[in-house]
XYZ file of C-alpha atoms in Angstrom:
466
model
C -6.962 -14.223 -0.770
C -6.966 -14.798 -4.524
C -3.482 -15.508 -6.074
C -3.593 -12.590 -8.204
C -4.056 -10.295 -5.477
C -1.203 -11.834 -3.455
C 1.140 -11.477 -6.354
C -0.019 -7.676 -6.982
C 0.794 -7.088 -3.210
C 4.323 -8.073 -3.858
C 5.210 -6.079 -6.915
C 5.901 -2.428 -5.919
C 6.628 -1.675 -9.585
C 5.056 -2.940 -12.780
C 7.213 -5.995 -14.108
C 8.711 -6.786 -10.678
C 7.438 -10.473 -10.958
C 9.166 -13.263 -12.560
C 8.760 -16.981 -12.581
C 11.672 -19.099 -11.183
C 12.045 -22.843 -10.505
C 9.627 -25.559 -11.939
C 7.304 -24.942 -15.158
C 4.830 -22.350 -15.107
C 1.568 -23.793 -13.806
C -1.399 -23.087 -16.029
C -3.360 -20.455 -13.924
C -4.456 -17.085 -15.129
C -2.810 -15.199 -12.444
C 0.479 -16.603 -13.651
C 0.085 -16.159 -17.107
C 2.416 -13.679 -18.714
C 4.883 -13.848 -15.885
C 8.607 -13.871 -17.475
C 11.084 -16.203 -16.470
C 13.533 -14.889 -13.691
C 16.914 -13.792 -15.165
C 19.620 -13.467 -12.055
C 21.274 -10.566 -14.044
C 18.096 -8.505 -13.619
C 17.860 -7.334 -10.029
C 15.972 -6.497 -8.133
C 12.975 -8.534 -9.018
C 10.386 -10.640 -6.936
C 10.767 -14.197 -7.900
C 7.854 -16.464 -7.672
C 8.144 -20.332 -7.430
C 6.170 -23.234 -6.530
C 7.237 -26.304 -4.428
C 5.910 -29.330 -3.044
C 6.092 -29.779 0.870
C 6.749 -33.351 0.575
C 10.170 -32.447 -1.124
C 11.379 -30.391 1.806
C 13.945 -29.313 2.706
C 15.459 -29.746 -0.777
C 12.834 -28.003 -2.685
C 13.977 -24.699 -0.858
C 17.212 -24.806 -3.112
C 15.133 -22.536 -5.370
C 15.856 -19.739 -2.785
C 19.602 -20.408 -2.503
C 20.841 -17.749 -4.672
C 18.311 -14.923 -3.040
C 20.656 -11.972 -2.334
C 20.388 -9.786 0.783
C 17.036 -7.999 1.034
C 15.569 -9.678 -2.060
C 12.148 -10.721 -2.045
C 10.353 -13.874 -3.173
C 6.887 -15.568 -3.255
C 6.688 -19.440 -2.437
C 3.495 -21.105 -3.624
C 2.853 -24.230 -1.586
C 0.521 -27.029 -1.457
C -0.339 -26.796 2.307
C -2.299 -24.599 4.395
C -0.452 -21.911 6.645
C -1.534 -23.498 9.799
C -0.456 -27.112 8.925
C 2.512 -28.551 10.875
C 4.321 -28.907 7.782
C 4.140 -24.939 7.357
C 5.639 -24.773 10.778
C 8.547 -27.037 9.651
C 8.963 -24.857 6.541
C 8.962 -21.681 8.508
C 12.037 -23.026 10.774
C 13.809 -24.376 7.399
C 13.414 -20.731 6.269
C 14.891 -19.069 9.199
C 17.777 -21.564 9.145
C 18.560 -20.182 5.529
C 18.381 -16.427 6.696
C 14.860 -15.949 4.942
C 12.152 -14.006 6.549
C 8.538 -15.100 6.345
C 6.759 -11.881 5.974
C 3.295 -13.059 5.407
C 1.578 -16.555 4.852
C -1.976 -16.344 3.199
C -4.488 -19.159 2.132
C -5.018 -18.928 -1.700
C -8.561 -19.536 -2.625
C -8.494 -19.913 -6.279
C -5.430 -22.038 -7.186
C -6.095 -25.697 -5.968
C -6.113 -26.839 -9.617
C -2.525 -26.217 -9.800
C -2.037 -27.692 -6.279
C -1.410 -24.219 -4.622
C -3.251 -23.745 -1.252
C -1.062 -20.874 0.164
C 1.502 -18.185 -0.737
C 4.353 -17.210 1.299
C 5.928 -13.686 1.010
C 9.639 -13.909 1.727
C 12.775 -11.851 2.094
C 16.402 -12.702 2.579
C 17.260 -11.029 5.839
C 20.208 -12.952 7.194
C 20.050 -15.446 10.205
C 19.418 -13.744 13.272
C 18.240 -14.382 16.899
C 14.381 -14.344 16.931
C 14.056 -15.036 13.050
C 12.688 -18.542 13.687
C 10.194 -17.305 16.120
C 9.188 -14.596 13.839
C 8.679 -16.989 10.962
C 6.643 -19.388 13.161
C 4.396 -16.443 14.466
C 3.366 -15.932 10.839
C 1.885 -19.425 10.595
C 0.820 -20.069 14.143
C -3.020 -20.396 15.149
C -4.481 -21.114 18.579
C -6.519 -24.348 18.906
C -5.792 -28.122 18.539
C -4.767 -29.683 15.502
C -7.079 -31.360 13.079
C -6.239 -34.376 10.610
C -4.370 -32.016 8.208
C -3.990 -34.552 5.417
C -7.450 -35.419 5.449
C -8.712 -31.841 5.480
C -6.322 -30.796 2.805
C -7.825 -33.627 0.485
C -11.070 -32.637 1.220
C -10.391 -28.958 0.637
C -8.461 -29.568 -2.599
C -11.442 -31.684 -4.026
C -14.083 -28.926 -2.955
C -11.980 -26.194 -4.396
C -11.216 -28.184 -7.572
C -14.950 -29.073 -8.079
C -15.538 -25.141 -7.432
C -13.286 -23.884 -9.874
C -15.568 -24.000 -12.926
C -17.773 -21.579 -10.830
C -14.658 -19.646 -9.844
C -13.482 -19.286 -13.357
C -16.843 -17.889 -14.277
C -16.664 -15.351 -11.310
C -12.924 -14.483 -12.544
C -14.079 -13.554 -15.950
C -16.977 -11.377 -14.516
C -14.370 -9.883 -12.145
C -12.261 -9.296 -15.227
C -15.060 -7.432 -16.881
C -15.608 -5.265 -13.723
C -11.723 -4.544 -13.520
C -12.019 -3.159 -17.099
C -14.461 -0.719 -15.509
C -12.737 0.105 -12.134
C -8.891 -0.630 -12.759
C -6.650 -0.758 -15.680
C -4.835 -4.170 -16.440
C -2.265 -4.857 -19.062
C -3.701 -5.765 -22.340
C -7.348 -5.418 -21.231
C -9.593 -3.221 -23.325
C -11.956 -0.933 -21.692
C -15.783 -1.779 -21.603
C -17.549 0.370 -24.099
C -19.599 2.975 -22.333
C -17.812 3.089 -19.252
C -18.023 6.511 -17.630
C -14.548 7.965 -17.036
C -12.985 11.245 -16.159
C -10.210 12.355 -18.635
C -8.611 15.469 -17.380
C -5.529 17.666 -17.968
C -4.688 18.947 -14.540
C -2.320 21.903 -14.549
C 0.435 21.907 -11.957
C 1.319 24.796 -9.809
C 4.256 27.026 -10.696
C 6.721 26.329 -7.764
C 7.946 29.133 -5.701
C 11.623 30.117 -5.698
C 13.877 31.205 -8.459
C 15.212 28.448 -11.048
C 12.271 26.283 -10.428
C 10.286 25.023 -13.643
C 6.689 24.330 -13.645
C 5.989 20.275 -14.299
C 3.600 19.376 -17.213
C -0.108 19.216 -16.507
C -1.152 15.944 -14.992
C -2.913 13.617 -17.359
C -5.612 11.870 -15.447
C -7.974 9.161 -16.573
C -9.708 7.547 -13.926
C -13.358 6.117 -13.166
C -16.183 8.816 -12.975
C -16.867 7.541 -9.567
C -13.297 8.306 -8.243
C -13.625 10.862 -5.288
C -10.069 12.180 -6.059
C -10.940 12.324 -9.811
C -14.089 14.423 -8.960
C -12.427 16.530 -6.728
C -9.713 17.400 -9.275
C -12.373 17.876 -12.099
C -14.078 20.398 -9.879
C -11.305 22.196 -8.226
C -8.029 21.198 -9.665
C -4.951 20.762 -7.580
C -5.276 24.213 -6.170
C -8.677 23.233 -4.446
C -7.457 19.713 -3.459
C -7.055 19.914 0.392
C -5.396 23.300 -0.164
C -4.129 23.987 3.228
C -2.769 20.474 3.559
C -1.241 20.371 0.100
C 0.531 23.739 0.590
C 2.113 22.581 3.979
C 2.980 19.035 2.349
C 4.841 20.779 -0.592
C 6.434 23.212 1.739
C 7.745 20.634 4.130
C 9.081 18.509 1.287
C 11.126 21.565 0.326
C 12.479 22.424 3.842
C 12.596 19.447 6.121
C 15.606 17.008 6.744
C 16.653 14.532 4.049
C 14.471 11.482 3.680
C 11.605 9.822 1.863
C 8.008 10.683 1.488
C 5.811 7.969 2.493
C 1.977 8.268 1.470
C 0.091 5.776 3.400
C -3.477 5.298 2.191
C -2.451 6.939 -1.207
C -5.590 6.309 -3.039
C -4.695 7.382 -6.573
C -1.332 8.642 -5.301
C -1.852 12.422 -5.949
C 0.441 13.513 -2.977
C 3.040 10.888 -4.318
C 2.889 12.248 -7.806
C 3.238 15.881 -6.570
C 6.129 14.679 -4.405
C 7.709 13.176 -7.293
C 7.303 15.984 -9.699
C 8.599 18.753 -7.340
C 11.368 17.111 -5.378
C 14.145 14.691 -5.706
C 12.998 12.687 -2.499
C 12.395 8.959 -2.651
C 8.569 8.374 -2.563
C 6.832 5.377 -1.443
C 3.066 4.795 -1.596
C 0.881 2.253 0.333
C -2.605 1.538 -1.071
C -4.296 -1.873 -0.435
C -7.278 -1.683 -2.817
C -6.323 -3.524 -5.753
C -8.538 -1.596 -8.351
C -7.349 1.687 -6.960
C -3.740 0.604 -6.548
C -3.939 -0.266 -10.340
C -5.309 3.226 -11.344
C -2.553 4.719 -9.203
C 0.094 2.606 -10.994
C -1.252 3.722 -14.313
C -1.249 7.501 -13.506
C 2.410 7.097 -12.323
C 3.409 5.660 -15.593
C 1.217 7.794 -17.872
C 2.713 11.026 -16.253
C 6.396 9.660 -16.146
C 6.622 10.036 -12.478
C 7.511 6.558 -11.341
C 7.519 5.363 -7.610
C 7.029 2.117 -5.772
C 3.552 1.464 -4.794
C 3.080 -1.326 -1.992
C -0.245 -2.838 -2.255
C -0.612 -3.535 1.346
C -2.320 -1.837 4.358
C -0.088 -0.377 6.931
C -1.110 -1.393 10.528
C 0.213 -2.290 14.045
C 1.007 -5.896 13.444
C 1.913 -7.985 10.459
C -0.620 -10.509 9.147
C -3.673 -10.696 6.989
C -6.910 -8.604 7.505
C -10.309 -8.178 6.176
C -10.443 -4.888 4.081
C -13.917 -3.449 3.881
C -14.820 -1.676 0.356
C -17.240 1.266 0.854
C -20.507 1.319 -1.010
C -20.255 5.094 -1.407
C -16.675 6.115 -2.193
C -13.421 4.657 -2.998
C -11.848 6.989 -0.625
C -13.789 5.337 2.471
C -12.379 1.845 2.045
C -10.968 0.811 5.553
C -9.875 -2.074 7.887
C -12.213 -0.950 10.367
C -15.442 -2.885 10.117
C -18.479 -0.783 10.125
C -16.877 2.592 9.256
C -18.981 2.664 6.100
C -21.447 0.174 4.638
C -19.566 -2.461 2.798
C -20.372 -3.666 -0.633
C -17.371 -6.184 -0.663
C -14.695 -7.563 1.516
C -11.253 -8.883 0.764
C -8.386 -9.970 2.325
C -5.191 -7.571 2.373
C -1.742 -8.032 3.714
C -0.918 -5.762 6.578
C 2.656 -4.558 7.054
C 3.905 -2.313 10.156
C 5.811 0.537 9.018
C 8.568 -0.339 11.572
C 9.049 -3.476 9.732
C 9.046 -1.902 6.315
C 11.869 0.524 7.344
C 13.840 -2.450 8.724
C 13.700 -4.489 5.833
C 13.942 -1.853 2.967
C 16.167 0.868 4.526
C 13.640 3.458 3.397
C 13.669 6.305 6.037
C 10.707 8.901 5.970
C 11.118 12.567 6.462
C 7.368 13.331 5.616
C 4.581 10.808 6.441
C 1.263 11.307 5.156
C -1.529 9.053 6.633
C -5.253 8.761 5.555
C -6.490 5.295 6.342
C -10.252 5.981 7.174
C -10.138 5.648 11.057
C -7.193 3.253 11.431
C -4.429 6.035 11.572
C -3.754 5.236 15.259
C -2.735 1.602 14.512
C -0.622 2.744 11.666
C 1.292 5.072 14.102
C 1.322 2.360 16.710
C 3.020 -0.003 14.052
C 5.624 2.890 13.414
C 6.746 3.522 17.097
C 10.313 3.246 16.158
C 10.114 5.270 12.827
C 8.610 8.175 14.815
C 10.815 7.904 17.836
C 14.210 7.439 15.973
C 13.599 9.409 12.626
C 11.043 12.182 13.503
C 9.213 12.497 10.408
C 6.766 15.257 9.801
C 3.302 13.692 9.787
C 0.210 14.606 7.926
C -2.503 12.699 9.636
C -6.506 12.563 8.805
C -8.591 12.672 11.829
C -12.387 12.152 11.433
C -14.869 13.676 13.963
C -16.394 11.131 16.426
C -13.991 8.182 15.413
C -11.478 6.003 17.386
C -8.407 7.846 16.393
C -9.604 11.152 17.718
C -9.674 9.781 21.158
C -6.206 8.400 21.155
C -3.977 10.458 18.787
C -3.206 13.074 21.068
C -2.021 10.734 23.922
C -0.038 8.505 21.406
C 1.737 11.376 19.586
C 2.284 13.383 22.900
C 4.564 10.451 24.215
C 7.081 11.310 21.406
C 7.197 14.966 21.877
C 5.158 15.912 18.870
C 3.410 19.307 18.498
C -0.332 19.462 16.909
C -1.297 21.901 14.250
C -5.004 21.601 12.813
C -4.596 22.273 9.198
C -7.856 24.521 9.063
C -6.669 27.439 6.908
C -5.556 29.589 9.515
C -2.400 31.727 8.897
C -0.320 31.349 10.836
C -1.064 27.779 12.104
C -1.992 27.605 15.887
C -0.675 24.988 17.966
C -3.208 23.136 19.863
C -3.007 20.445 22.759
C -5.885 18.407 21.542
C -6.763 16.571 18.357
C -10.361 16.981 17.329
C -11.933 16.255 14.025
C -13.816 18.856 12.037
C -17.496 17.790 12.058
C -18.044 19.715 8.760
C -15.364 17.601 7.113
C -13.743 20.523 5.327
C -10.495 20.380 7.375
C -9.829 16.910 8.075
C -6.156 16.707 8.349
C -3.670 17.659 11.227
C 0.076 18.199 10.966
C 2.166 16.216 13.778
C 5.353 18.246 14.123
C 8.490 16.879 15.602
C 9.479 20.310 16.567
C 8.166 23.820 16.698
C 7.443 25.394 13.054
C 10.373 27.447 11.629
C 9.902 30.667 9.943
C 11.460 29.247 6.588
C 8.782 26.449 6.809
C 5.845 29.079 7.365
C 7.236 31.272 4.587
C 7.429 28.168 2.258
C 3.743 27.274 3.026
C 2.625 30.799 2.236
C 4.319 30.679 -1.311
C 2.904 27.388 -1.917
C -0.361 28.435 -1.005
C -0.152 31.413 -3.335
C 1.062 29.152 -5.992
C -1.989 26.885 -5.686
C -4.400 29.539 -5.568
C -3.071 30.820 -8.847
C -3.298 27.515 -10.626
C -5.887 27.044 -13.291
C -8.535 24.267 -12.718
C -8.647 21.091 -14.878
C -9.798 20.770 -18.432
C -11.630 17.762 -19.487
C -10.245 15.924 -22.498
């Protein structure tokens, strides 16, 4: 994983990262990090240590408060014995090791791995959990020799890596916003004013039109350009907004958020906490910019939700940024990258955020997301919007999985009223791809709210190009 991608995966808000401890190394991904100020919390502190100086080097974490996050950059590979020793030392200090990843582009500053950490308090099983994050199968090679060889190879390669980084920066100016970067001249972008629906009910105000500037290749952007919010998954959107209005208190979790349209509307129309999950770095960057430009701030976690924590290969589709997936072979892939995988059960445990509405669109890995959310589903009973693609793996297992929790299934296919079904089958026409998994039967007030939102969406003007 690139150092920049690791750091961005730890920053749910812009400006969350700050440097602490030793002098700031001279690496492009670290340039611009401000110095950590203990009076400004919460912030994710980034530090670098030398494993030869353990355990004293871990004093940089001594004032980490409960549930605070940190990133530790180390000069050893995650699978080395010294990393196992480090994992145990962290557990003894009440620090949970969430992810351990190899860093591909920072050998010149003696960084071979990055550790994502959170203060959780000492507890039974913490050492075992930390060890699991750095454990690999097989025999142990001569790590000292391998580390030296790897460091020399990477250092010799970094002139090439710097060139590649410069090229990627130019590409990012096309595909993602980045602070201080100037857009490449001639880049095709969609610049839209997207009217928001007038919310049903007395005393509610229409939010301002969304200001949208995204690459012309964006699927969400193209749909908004063609059909506006009123034509964007209209049945799903009506029920999403209706349930945000009517179900139990709790957060909205938008898993596979893409540009974060559902997150933006949840922020615009409700007082609920909103959390988005989007692992694609470029897309996450645009989502953050849309949030900021429209004054609708919410935390965006640049991770993939899944069944077990770790690092996985993420496949970027050749055809659409809406088809990026952890599933190899789902679409032809133009590029792969490493992403962090976070089970939603663990996310709830370490953040305290509890969803009442959960939207999942992860391009054929929705069943893994739900398997990693068993506790969330069983204990908190969120209302779940889930994409189901025809002839794909989730279609075969979602009904059995959700039936165990006593959920009811409704295909969001434009019918009024929605008809409950005992099967979950994808729509081969791709027109109605989403299901509602309901923890209890639909109530009349929910149905009335969905009808009112449907009418509001139908009356919403289409987008205007700027």
